[in-house]
mmCIF file of C-alpha atoms in Angstrom:
data_model
loop_
_atom_site.group_PDB
_atom_site.id
_atom_site.type_symbol
_atom_site.label_atom_id
_atom_site.label_comp_id
_atom_site.label_asym_id
_atom_site.label_seq_id
_atom_site.Cartn_x
_atom_site.Cartn_y
_atom_site.Cartn_z
ATOM 1 C CA GLU R 1 1.993 5.223 -18.527
ATOM 2 C CA VAL R 2 2.874 2.559 -16.001
ATOM 3 C CA GLN R 3 0.390 -0.300 -15.823
ATOM 4 C CA LEU R 4 0.392 -3.207 -13.399
ATOM 5 C CA LEU R 5 -2.097 -5.985 -14.051
ATOM 6 C CA GLU R 6 -2.604 -8.755 -11.512
ATOM 7 C CA SER R 7 -4.046 -12.148 -12.377
ATOM 8 C CA GLY R 8 -4.425 -15.569 -10.817
ATOM 9 C CA GLY R 9 -6.793 -14.770 -7.992
ATOM 10 C CA GLY R 10 -9.740 -16.974 -7.144
ATOM 11 C CA LEU R 11 -11.332 -19.351 -4.677
ATOM 12 C CA VAL R 12 -9.086 -21.905 -3.015
ATOM 13 C CA GLN R 13 -9.675 -24.378 -0.214
ATOM 14 C CA PRO R 14 -7.892 -24.072 3.109
ATOM 15 C CA GLY R 15 -4.459 -25.603 2.860
ATOM 16 C CA GLY R 16 -4.378 -25.047 -0.872
ATOM 17 C CA SER R 17 -2.048 -23.088 -3.123
ATOM 18 C CA LEU R 18 -2.347 -20.275 -5.624
ATOM 19 C CA ARG R 19 0.038 -18.241 -7.751
ATOM 20 C CA LEU R 20 -0.547 -14.582 -8.476
ATOM 21 C CA SER R 21 1.070 -12.782 -11.389
ATOM 22 C CA CYS R 22 1.551 -9.085 -12.009
ATOM 23 C CA ALA R 23 2.318 -8.035 -15.569
ATOM 24 C CA ALA R 24 4.057 -4.677 -15.837
ATOM 25 C CA SER R 25 4.152 -2.333 -18.799
ATOM 26 C CA GLY R 26 5.149 1.264 -19.475
ATOM 27 C CA LEU R 27 8.337 1.026 -17.419
ATOM 28 C CA THR R 28 11.761 -0.598 -17.389
ATOM 29 C CA PHE R 29 10.625 -3.326 -15.022
ATOM 30 C CA SER R 30 14.116 -4.545 -14.198
ATOM 31 C CA ASN R 31 15.000 -1.153 -12.693
ATOM 32 C CA PHE R 32 12.504 -1.285 -9.845
ATOM 33 C CA ALA R 33 11.953 -3.218 -6.652
ATOM 34 C CA MET R 34 8.414 -4.518 -6.308
ATOM 35 C CA SER R 35 6.091 -5.435 -3.478
ATOM 36 C CA TRP R 36 2.834 -7.208 -2.741
ATOM 37 C CA VAL R 37 0.346 -5.498 -0.422
ATOM 38 C CA ARG R 38 -2.982 -6.998 0.608
ATOM 39 C CA GLN R 39 -6.248 -5.822 2.093
ATOM 40 C CA ALA R 40 -8.460 -8.280 3.918
ATOM 41 C CA PRO R 41 -12.218 -7.596 3.889
ATOM 42 C CA GLY R 42 -13.009 -4.647 6.141
ATOM 43 C CA LYS R 43 -9.351 -4.236 7.098
ATOM 44 C CA GLY R 44 -6.496 -1.904 6.204
ATOM 45 C CA LEU R 45 -3.478 -2.238 3.933
ATOM 46 C CA ASP R 46 -0.956 -4.887 4.929
ATOM 47 C CA TRP R 47 2.484 -5.238 3.329
ATOM 48 C CA VAL R 48 3.184 -8.860 2.377
ATOM 49 C CA SER R 49 6.482 -9.176 0.527
ATOM 50 C CA ALA R 50 9.127 -7.313 -1.469
ATOM 51 C CA ILE R 51 11.784 -8.243 -4.002
ATOM 52 C CA SER R 52 14.897 -6.462 -5.217
ATOM 53 C CA VAL R 53 15.466 -5.449 -8.828
ATOM 54 C CA SER R 54 17.456 -8.587 -9.624
ATOM 55 C CA GLY R 55 15.310 -10.891 -7.537
ATOM 56 C CA GLY R 56 18.321 -11.816 -5.457
ATOM 57 C CA SER R 57 16.870 -10.368 -2.257
ATOM 58 C CA THR R 58 13.403 -11.110 -0.948
ATOM 59 C CA TYR R 59 11.564 -9.998 2.172
ATOM 60 C CA TYR R 60 8.399 -11.203 3.877
ATOM 61 C CA ALA R 61 5.977 -10.249 6.585
ATOM 62 C CA ASP R 62 6.125 -12.685 9.488
ATOM 63 C CA SER R 63 2.533 -13.709 8.771
ATOM 64 C CA VAL R 64 3.476 -15.253 5.417
ATOM 65 C CA LYS R 65 7.114 -16.237 5.908
ATOM 66 C CA GLY R 66 7.701 -19.839 4.951
ATOM 67 C CA ARG R 67 4.380 -20.072 3.092
ATOM 68 C CA PHE R 68 4.647 -17.403 0.379
ATOM 69 C CA THR R 69 7.397 -16.953 -2.201
ATOM 70 C CA ILE R 70 7.911 -13.798 -4.217
ATOM 71 C CA SER R 71 9.783 -13.937 -7.497
ATOM 72 C CA ARG R 72 10.156 -12.035 -10.750
ATOM 73 C CA ASP R 73 11.010 -12.660 -14.366
ATOM 74 C CA ASN R 74 12.548 -9.490 -15.744
ATOM 75 C CA SER R 75 12.550 -10.918 -19.269
ATOM 76 C CA LYS R 76 8.755 -11.185 -19.057
ATOM 77 C CA ASN R 77 8.199 -7.989 -17.019
ATOM 78 C CA THR R 78 6.265 -10.055 -14.511
ATOM 79 C CA LEU R 79 6.126 -10.327 -10.747
ATOM 80 C CA TYR R 80 4.838 -13.434 -8.981
ATOM 81 C CA LEU R 81 3.567 -14.482 -5.593
ATOM 82 C CA GLU R 82 3.395 -18.199 -4.895
ATOM 83 C CA MET R 83 1.079 -18.822 -1.947
ATOM 84 C CA ASN R 84 0.979 -22.163 -0.125
ATOM 85 C CA SER R 85 -0.782 -23.498 2.976
ATOM 86 C CA LEU R 86 -3.450 -20.865 2.587
ATOM 87 C CA GLY R 87 -5.788 -20.138 5.454
ATOM 88 C CA ALA R 88 -8.887 -18.029 5.909
ATOM 89 C CA GLU R 89 -6.692 -15.221 7.215
ATOM 90 C CA ASP R 90 -5.122 -14.932 3.743
ATOM 91 C CA THR R 91 -8.429 -13.966 2.153
ATOM 92 C CA ALA R 92 -7.797 -10.512 0.717
ATOM 93 C CA VAL R 93 -7.355 -8.361 -2.330
ATOM 94 C CA TYR R 94 -3.706 -8.599 -3.300
ATOM 95 C CA TYR R 95 -2.084 -5.589 -4.967
ATOM 96 C CA CYS R 96 1.270 -5.499 -6.667
ATOM 97 C CA ALA R 97 3.014 -2.193 -6.119
ATOM 98 C CA LYS R 98 6.062 -0.596 -7.674
ATOM 99 C CA ASP R 99 8.658 0.858 -5.368
ATOM 100 C CA ALA R 100 9.844 4.265 -6.578
ATOM 101 C CA ALA R 101 13.203 3.130 -5.232
ATOM 102 C CA TYR R 102 14.129 0.435 -2.746
ATOM 103 C CA GLY R 103 12.920 1.429 0.669
ATOM 104 C CA SER R 104 10.718 4.254 -0.516
ATOM 105 C CA TYR R 105 7.117 4.813 -1.421
ATOM 106 C CA PHE R 106 4.804 2.874 -3.729
ATOM 107 C CA ASP R 107 4.153 5.102 -6.712
ATOM 108 C CA ASN R 108 2.151 2.701 -8.857
ATOM 109 C CA TRP R 109 -0.355 0.021 -7.885
ATOM 110 C CA GLY R 110 -2.214 -2.664 -9.745
ATOM 111 C CA GLN R 111 -5.980 -2.976 -9.650
ATOM 112 C CA GLY R 112 -5.827 -5.934 -7.278
ATOM 113 C CA ALA R 113 -6.594 -9.658 -7.385
ATOM 114 C CA LEU R 114 -9.100 -11.203 -4.994
ATOM 115 C CA VAL R 115 -8.031 -14.357 -3.201
ATOM 116 C CA THR R 116 -10.731 -16.161 -1.239
ATOM 117 C CA VAL R 117 -9.782 -19.071 0.997
ATOM 118 C CA SER R 118 -12.867 -21.080 1.872
ATOM 119 C CA SER R 119 -14.213 -24.603 1.823
ATOM 120 C CA GLU S 1 8.366 -3.865 13.792
ATOM 121 C CA ILE S 2 7.460 -0.199 13.548
ATOM 122 C CA VAL S 3 3.848 0.428 14.482
ATOM 123 C CA LEU S 4 2.028 3.382 12.936
ATOM 124 C CA THR S 5 -1.043 4.664 14.778
ATOM 125 C CA GLN S 6 -3.406 6.998 12.993
ATOM 126 C CA SER S 7 -6.015 9.249 14.544
ATOM 127 C CA PRO S 8 -8.856 9.555 14.247
ATOM 128 C CA ASP S 9 -10.145 6.260 12.845
ATOM 129 C CA PHE S 10 -13.148 8.017 11.317
ATOM 130 C CA GLN S 11 -14.055 11.577 10.513
ATOM 131 C CA SER S 12 -17.302 12.994 9.123
ATOM 132 C CA VAL S 13 -16.686 16.368 7.525
ATOM 133 C CA THR S 14 -18.665 18.947 5.566
ATOM 134 C CA PRO S 15 -17.342 20.179 2.220
ATOM 135 C CA LYS S 16 -14.827 23.051 2.418
ATOM 136 C CA GLU S 17 -13.851 22.077 5.945
ATOM 137 C CA LYS S 18 -10.233 21.369 6.831
ATOM 138 C CA VAL S 19 -9.255 17.793 7.676
ATOM 139 C CA THR S 20 -6.259 16.836 9.799
ATOM 140 C CA ILE S 21 -5.101 13.245 10.156
ATOM 141 C CA THR S 22 -2.196 12.323 12.375
ATOM 142 C CA CYS S 23 0.157 9.357 12.189
ATOM 143 C CA ARG S 24 2.386 8.477 15.119
ATOM 144 C CA SER S 25 5.282 6.060 14.771
ATOM 145 C CA SER S 26 6.450 3.746 17.542
ATOM 146 C CA GLN S 27 10.020 4.794 16.808
ATOM 147 C CA SER S 28 11.754 7.583 14.950
ATOM 148 C CA ILE S 29 11.628 7.167 11.183
ATOM 149 C CA GLY S 30 13.026 10.479 10.031
ATOM 150 C CA SER S 31 10.929 11.545 7.062
ATOM 151 C CA SER S 32 10.377 8.050 5.628
ATOM 152 C CA LEU S 33 6.625 8.431 5.876
ATOM 153 C CA HIS S 34 4.200 8.466 2.954
ATOM 154 C CA TRP S 35 0.458 9.013 2.586
ATOM 155 C CA TYR S 36 -2.048 7.245 0.339
ATOM 156 C CA GLN S 37 -5.707 7.711 -0.521
ATOM 157 C CA HIS S 38 -7.778 4.576 -1.053
ATOM 158 C CA LYS S 39 -11.299 4.575 -2.435
ATOM 159 C CA PRO S 40 -13.535 1.475 -2.638
ATOM 160 C CA ASP S 41 -12.914 -0.688 -5.706
ATOM 161 C CA GLN S 42 -9.867 1.348 -6.661
ATOM 162 C CA SER S 43 -6.174 0.900 -6.051
ATOM 163 C CA PRO S 44 -4.425 3.092 -3.492
ATOM 164 C CA LYS S 45 -3.077 6.407 -4.734
ATOM 165 C CA LEU S 46 0.081 8.120 -3.499
ATOM 166 C CA LEU S 47 -0.644 11.568 -2.093
ATOM 167 C CA ILE S 48 2.481 12.684 -0.248
ATOM 168 C CA LYS S 49 5.999 11.247 -0.171
ATOM 169 C CA TYR S 50 8.687 11.657 2.475
ATOM 170 C CA ALA S 51 6.351 13.353 4.950
ATOM 171 C CA SER S 52 5.889 16.618 3.072
ATOM 172 C CA LEU S 53 6.818 16.303 -0.590
ATOM 173 C CA SER S 54 4.029 16.843 -3.070
ATOM 174 C CA ILE S 55 3.171 14.458 -5.903
ATOM 175 C CA SER S 56 2.548 15.594 -9.447
ATOM 176 C CA GLY S 57 -1.154 15.548 -10.264
ATOM 177 C CA VAL S 58 -2.316 15.535 -6.656
ATOM 178 C CA PRO S 59 -4.438 18.599 -5.796
ATOM 179 C CA SER S 60 -2.626 21.252 -3.785
ATOM 180 C CA ARG S 61 -5.196 21.045 -0.979
ATOM 181 C CA PHE S 62 -3.342 17.913 0.201
ATOM 182 C CA SER S 63 -0.239 18.598 2.281
ATOM 183 C CA GLY S 64 1.919 16.753 4.772
ATOM 184 C CA SER S 65 4.213 17.673 7.616
ATOM 185 C CA GLY S 66 6.215 16.159 10.421
ATOM 186 C CA SER S 67 9.356 14.154 11.085
ATOM 187 C CA GLY S 68 10.656 11.670 13.590
ATOM 188 C CA THR S 69 7.585 10.114 15.176
ATOM 189 C CA ASP S 70 4.740 12.538 14.512
ATOM 190 C CA PHE S 71 3.240 13.275 11.137
ATOM 191 C CA THR S 72 0.176 15.045 9.800
ATOM 192 C CA LEU S 73 -1.829 14.907 6.588
ATOM 193 C CA THR S 74 -3.931 18.005 5.983
ATOM 194 C CA ILE S 75 -6.718 18.382 3.459
ATOM 195 C CA ASN S 76 -7.620 22.027 3.039
ATOM 196 C CA SER S 77 -11.118 22.795 1.855
ATOM 197 C CA LEU S 78 -12.407 19.244 1.565
ATOM 198 C CA GLU S 79 -14.221 18.294 -1.624
ATOM 199 C CA ALA S 80 -16.805 15.548 -2.111
ATOM 200 C CA GLU S 81 -14.340 13.500 -4.164
ATOM 201 C CA ASP S 82 -12.015 13.291 -1.152
ATOM 202 C CA ALA S 83 -14.261 10.739 0.549
ATOM 203 C CA ALA S 84 -11.863 7.835 1.073
ATOM 204 C CA THR S 85 -9.689 6.018 3.563
ATOM 205 C CA TYR S 86 -6.251 7.510 4.132
ATOM 206 C CA TYR S 87 -3.185 5.510 5.152
ATOM 207 C CA CYS S 88 0.285 6.400 6.283
ATOM 208 C CA HIS S 89 3.159 4.054 5.414
ATOM 209 C CA GLN S 90 6.736 3.880 6.683
ATOM 210 C CA SER S 91 9.701 2.802 4.586
ATOM 211 C CA SER S 92 12.355 3.359 7.248
ATOM 212 C CA SER S 93 12.835 -0.296 8.113
ATOM 213 C CA LEU S 94 11.476 -3.690 7.198
ATOM 214 C CA PRO S 95 8.836 -4.846 7.533
ATOM 215 C CA TRP S 96 7.233 -1.904 5.796
ATOM 216 C CA THR S 97 4.079 -1.040 7.726
ATOM 217 C CA PHE S 98 0.896 0.955 7.288
ATOM 218 C CA GLY S 99 -1.282 2.790 9.731
ATOM 219 C CA GLN S 100 -4.714 1.301 10.373
ATOM 220 C CA GLY S 101 -6.364 3.905 8.165
ATOM 221 C CA THR S 102 -8.602 6.931 8.663
ATOM 222 C CA LYS S 103 -11.952 6.922 6.906
ATOM 223 C CA VAL S 104 -13.154 10.350 5.820
ATOM 224 C CA GLU S 105 -16.861 10.677 5.134
ATOM 225 C CA ILE S 106 -18.562 13.650 3.576
ATOM 226 C CA LYS S 107 -21.563 14.937 5.536
#
């Protein structure tokens, strides 16, 4: 059974930084592209970033480009999201999601990590 | 960026009724359209892939149709456990985008 477990969420001040991790198990992690998707309070799902199987290609929503960095360590079966210059608009539950194949659907999701940006 | 517009935003339905949710794309995306169910305090769950393909373990009352710019998610004979928000998602071109969601409430 595929399991994705996010960690690293919490309360951070505006302008601050945070790193989320997503530990994967039950799959050959290095075979799958991965994404981060977030949901702000009372809002819908919002794709944030994606990374290729090797980590050599990364993609970002315009709203986070230049502030967020996605990466992965295939030896540790872990996906990361480094978030800098955080603002109130980044407050959300962040989900890691496994791509069934690059440019396809998300067939497995983590339980989510809450990031709250507030002073 | 491809914009997905769902309708309606909200639907209140009695059990056993049929539910139809539409998703319209701002440009043609072939069949690269997927549907998810999202309940509070849970992670989203894939319901339908590539517009109409079923997912193992998903009840057969959920079905999808459409191609190009117009897509439909149908829930036949709604059950109480189907109360959730439903999202469409396109994987035709980056950035991947979601519809704004349709909340289904059980009367």
